[in-house]
Amino acid sequence: MLGWIARVVTILPFMGAAQASGRMKPTPAVTVGPFYPPDPRGLPFFSARPLSPLPEGNDLTAGAGGRRAEGERMLLQGRVMNTAGQPLAGARVEIWQVDARGRYAVESRADRDPGFSGYGVQQADASGRYAFTTIRPRSYGRYGGLIKRAAHIHLRVSMAGRAPLATEVWFAGEPGNERDSFVRRITDAELRERMLVRLVPGIDGLPMGAFDVVLPDV
């Protein structure tokens, strides 16, 4: 696994260079949402249940029984660091998202893709690096279109001595970005730019995007 991550890093350069001041702005927090697989807080109109057993590993596209996920596979990688740009080894990185049908894995009454686990978890290596294989998410709506979300991946980082940080990965060029209230809340142009992933050709031709996470100082 560490060798695989090293190959990824050789393709995409480290994108989180420290500012001239020597400090970086922390990654903005975004609500964990109602569909967090270990502890979903489904809204009244949704039926949600925790995933049990909780999927392990960093490949969300390998479902039970050898099934493969629907949709366009992609790689998401990055580093976890403090505001000085120092890696935070051992940080626990979780991601979750909708499948190619626009459904979360915890939606018990939904027509879900059986080949997509919907959740992945990995510990950052000694250089603070993490990497996941997943699918490119789609935008979706709820409440008959009252709530509309641009394509995104939820990401949560936790480690001893620090409060967990939940945020979201967004995608540059998505037409729904400017209509998404969560995207619009990030008014700092620099921070919003950091949260917009740009996909480039990666290993085995898979699209790959980099998303670095900067945790606030303790």
Coordinates of C-alpha atoms in Angstrom, one line a residue:
M1 CA 0.0 0.0 0.0
L2 CA 2.7 2.5 0.9
G3 CA 4.5 1.8 -2.4
W4 CA 1.2 2.4 -4.3
I5 CA 0.8 5.8 -2.5
A6 CA 4.4 6.7 -3.4
R7 CA 3.6 6.0 -7.1
V8 CA 0.6 8.3 -6.8
V9 CA 2.7 11.1 -5.3
T10 CA 5.2 11.0 -8.1
I11 CA 2.4 11.8 -10.6
L12 CA 0.8 14.7 -8.7
P13 CA 3.1 17.1 -6.9
F14 CA 2.5 18.2 -3.4
M15 CA -0.1 20.9 -3.6
G16 CA -0.1 22.3 -0.1
A17 CA 2.9 24.5 0.0
A18 CA 3.1 26.7 3.0
Q19 CA 2.4 30.4 2.7
A20 CA 5.2 33.0 2.9
S21 CA 4.2 33.5 6.6
G22 CA 5.1 29.8 7.3
R23 CA 1.5 29.0 8.1
M24 CA -1.4 27.6 6.1
K25 CA -5.0 28.3 6.5
P26 CA -6.9 25.3 8.0
T27 CA -9.2 23.4 5.7
P28 CA -12.8 24.6 6.2
A29 CA -15.1 22.4 8.2
V30 CA -18.3 21.2 6.5
T31 CA -21.1 19.4 8.3
V32 CA -20.7 15.7 8.6
G33 CA -24.2 15.4 7.2
P34 CA -27.0 13.0 7.9
F35 CA -25.5 10.0 6.1
Y36 CA -22.2 9.4 8.0
P37 CA -22.0 5.6 7.7
P38 CA -20.8 4.8 11.3
D39 CA -23.5 7.1 12.8
P40 CA -26.1 8.3 10.4
R41 CA -28.5 11.0 11.5
G42 CA -31.1 10.7 8.8
L43 CA -33.6 13.5 8.4
P44 CA -37.2 12.6 9.2
F45 CA -38.0 11.9 5.5
F46 CA -35.1 9.4 5.1
S47 CA -34.6 5.9 6.4
A48 CA -31.0 5.5 7.4
R49 CA -29.1 2.8 9.3
P50 CA -25.5 2.5 10.3
L51 CA -23.3 0.2 8.1
S52 CA -22.6 -3.0 9.9
P53 CA -20.0 -4.4 9.5
L54 CA -18.4 -1.1 8.6
P55 CA -16.3 -1.5 5.4
E56 CA -12.6 -1.4 5.8
G57 CA -9.8 -0.4 3.4
N58 CA -9.4 2.2 0.8
D59 CA -11.1 0.7 -2.3
L60 CA -14.8 1.7 -2.3
T61 CA -15.3 0.1 -5.8
A62 CA -15.0 -3.5 -4.6
G63 CA -18.3 -4.7 -3.4
A64 CA -19.4 -8.0 -1.8
G65 CA -19.3 -11.1 -3.8
G66 CA -16.7 -9.7 -6.3
R67 CA -19.1 -7.1 -7.6
R68 CA -17.5 -3.9 -9.1
A69 CA -19.0 -0.5 -8.7
E70 CA -21.0 1.2 -11.4
G71 CA -19.7 4.6 -12.6
E72 CA -16.3 6.1 -13.5
R73 CA -13.6 4.9 -11.2
M74 CA -11.1 7.5 -9.9
L75 CA -8.3 8.0 -7.4
L76 CA -8.4 10.5 -4.6
Q77 CA -5.1 11.2 -2.8
G78 CA -3.5 13.8 -0.6
R79 CA -1.7 14.6 2.6
V80 CA -2.8 15.5 6.1
M81 CA -0.7 18.2 7.8
N82 CA -0.7 20.9 10.4
T83 CA -0.7 24.6 9.5
A84 CA 3.1 24.6 9.4
G85 CA 3.0 22.1 6.5
Q86 CA 4.3 19.2 8.7
P87 CA 2.8 15.8 8.0
L88 CA 0.5 14.2 10.6
A89 CA 1.3 10.5 10.5
G90 CA -1.3 8.1 11.6
A91 CA -4.3 10.4 11.1
R92 CA -7.4 8.4 10.4
V93 CA -9.0 9.4 7.1
E94 CA -12.6 8.4 6.2
I95 CA -14.5 9.1 3.1
W96 CA -18.1 8.4 2.1
Q97 CA -20.3 9.5 -0.8
V98 CA -23.2 8.6 -3.0
D99 CA -23.0 5.7 -5.6
A100 CA -23.6 6.1 -9.3
R101 CA -27.3 6.0 -8.6
G102 CA -27.1 9.0 -6.3
R103 CA -27.7 6.9 -3.1
Y104 CA -25.7 6.7 0.2
A105 CA -24.9 3.2 1.6
V106 CA -26.9 4.0 4.8
E107 CA -30.2 4.6 2.9
S108 CA -31.9 1.4 3.8
R109 CA -34.9 1.8 1.5
A110 CA -32.9 3.0 -1.5
D111 CA -32.1 1.3 -4.8
R112 CA -28.3 1.2 -4.1
D113 CA -25.4 -0.1 -6.2
P114 CA -24.4 -3.4 -4.6
G115 CA -20.9 -3.1 -6.0
F116 CA -20.1 0.1 -4.2
S117 CA -19.3 0.1 -0.5
G118 CA -19.9 3.8 0.0
Y119 CA -17.3 4.2 2.7
G120 CA -13.6 3.8 3.1
V121 CA -11.0 4.4 5.8
Q122 CA -7.2 4.5 5.9
Q123 CA -4.5 5.7 8.2
A124 CA -2.1 8.3 6.8
D125 CA 1.4 7.1 6.3
A126 CA 4.6 8.5 7.8
S127 CA 4.5 11.4 5.3
G128 CA 0.8 12.1 6.1
R129 CA -0.3 10.6 2.8
Y130 CA -3.6 8.8 2.1
A131 CA -5.1 7.4 -1.1
F132 CA -8.5 6.0 -2.1
T133 CA -10.0 4.3 -5.1
T134 CA -13.6 5.4 -5.5
I135 CA -16.0 6.6 -8.3
R136 CA -16.5 10.1 -9.5
P137 CA -19.7 11.2 -7.6
R138 CA -22.7 12.7 -9.2
S139 CA -24.9 15.6 -8.1
Y140 CA -28.2 14.7 -6.5
G141 CA -31.4 16.2 -5.1
R142 CA -33.6 15.4 -2.1
Y143 CA -37.1 16.6 -1.1
G144 CA -38.3 16.6 -4.7
G145 CA -35.4 18.9 -5.7
L146 CA -35.8 21.3 -2.7
I147 CA -32.2 20.4 -1.7
K148 CA -29.7 20.1 -4.5
R149 CA -26.1 19.1 -3.9
A150 CA -23.2 19.4 -6.3
A151 CA -21.0 16.4 -6.8
H152 CA -18.9 15.9 -3.6
I153 CA -17.1 13.4 -1.4
H154 CA -17.3 13.6 2.4
L155 CA -14.0 13.4 4.2
R156 CA -13.3 13.2 7.9
V157 CA -9.9 13.3 9.6
S158 CA -9.4 12.3 13.3
M159 CA -6.4 11.7 15.5
A160 CA -5.5 11.7 19.1
G161 CA -5.3 15.1 20.8
R162 CA -7.3 16.9 18.0
A163 CA -10.9 17.5 17.4
P164 CA -12.2 15.6 14.3
L165 CA -12.5 17.6 11.1
A166 CA -15.3 16.9 8.7
T167 CA -15.1 18.6 5.3
E168 CA -16.0 17.9 1.6
V169 CA -14.1 17.4 -1.6
W170 CA -15.6 19.3 -4.6
F171 CA -14.8 19.2 -8.3
A172 CA -13.7 22.1 -10.5
G173 CA -16.0 22.8 -13.4
E174 CA -19.1 21.1 -11.9
P175 CA -22.1 23.1 -13.1
G176 CA -23.8 22.7 -9.7
N177 CA -21.1 24.3 -7.6
E178 CA -22.4 27.8 -7.7
R179 CA -25.9 26.6 -6.8
D180 CA -24.7 24.6 -3.8
S181 CA -25.1 26.4 -0.5
F182 CA -22.2 24.6 1.1
V183 CA -19.8 25.7 -1.7
R184 CA -21.1 29.2 -1.6
R185 CA -20.4 29.5 2.1
I186 CA -16.6 29.4 1.5
T187 CA -16.1 33.0 0.7
D188 CA -12.3 32.9 0.9
A189 CA -11.2 32.5 -2.7
E190 CA -8.0 30.7 -1.7
L191 CA -9.7 28.1 0.5
R192 CA -12.4 27.5 -2.1
E193 CA -9.8 26.9 -4.7
R194 CA -8.1 24.3 -2.5
M195 CA -11.3 22.4 -2.1
L196 CA -12.0 22.1 -5.8
V197 CA -10.2 19.0 -7.1
R198 CA -9.0 18.9 -10.7
L199 CA -8.8 15.4 -12.2
V200 CA -5.7 14.5 -14.2
P201 CA -4.7 11.1 -15.8
G202 CA -3.3 8.9 -13.2
I203 CA -2.2 5.3 -12.6
D204 CA -3.6 2.8 -15.2
G205 CA -5.3 5.7 -16.9
L206 CA -7.7 6.4 -14.0
P207 CA -8.6 10.0 -13.3
M208 CA -6.8 11.2 -10.2
G209 CA -7.3 14.2 -7.9
A210 CA -5.3 15.6 -5.0
F211 CA -6.9 17.0 -1.9
D212 CA -4.7 18.1 1.0
V213 CA -6.1 18.5 4.5
V214 CA -4.7 21.1 6.9
L215 CA -5.8 20.6 10.4
P216 CA -6.2 23.6 12.8
D217 CA -3.5 24.1 15.4
V218 CA -4.2 22.4 18.7

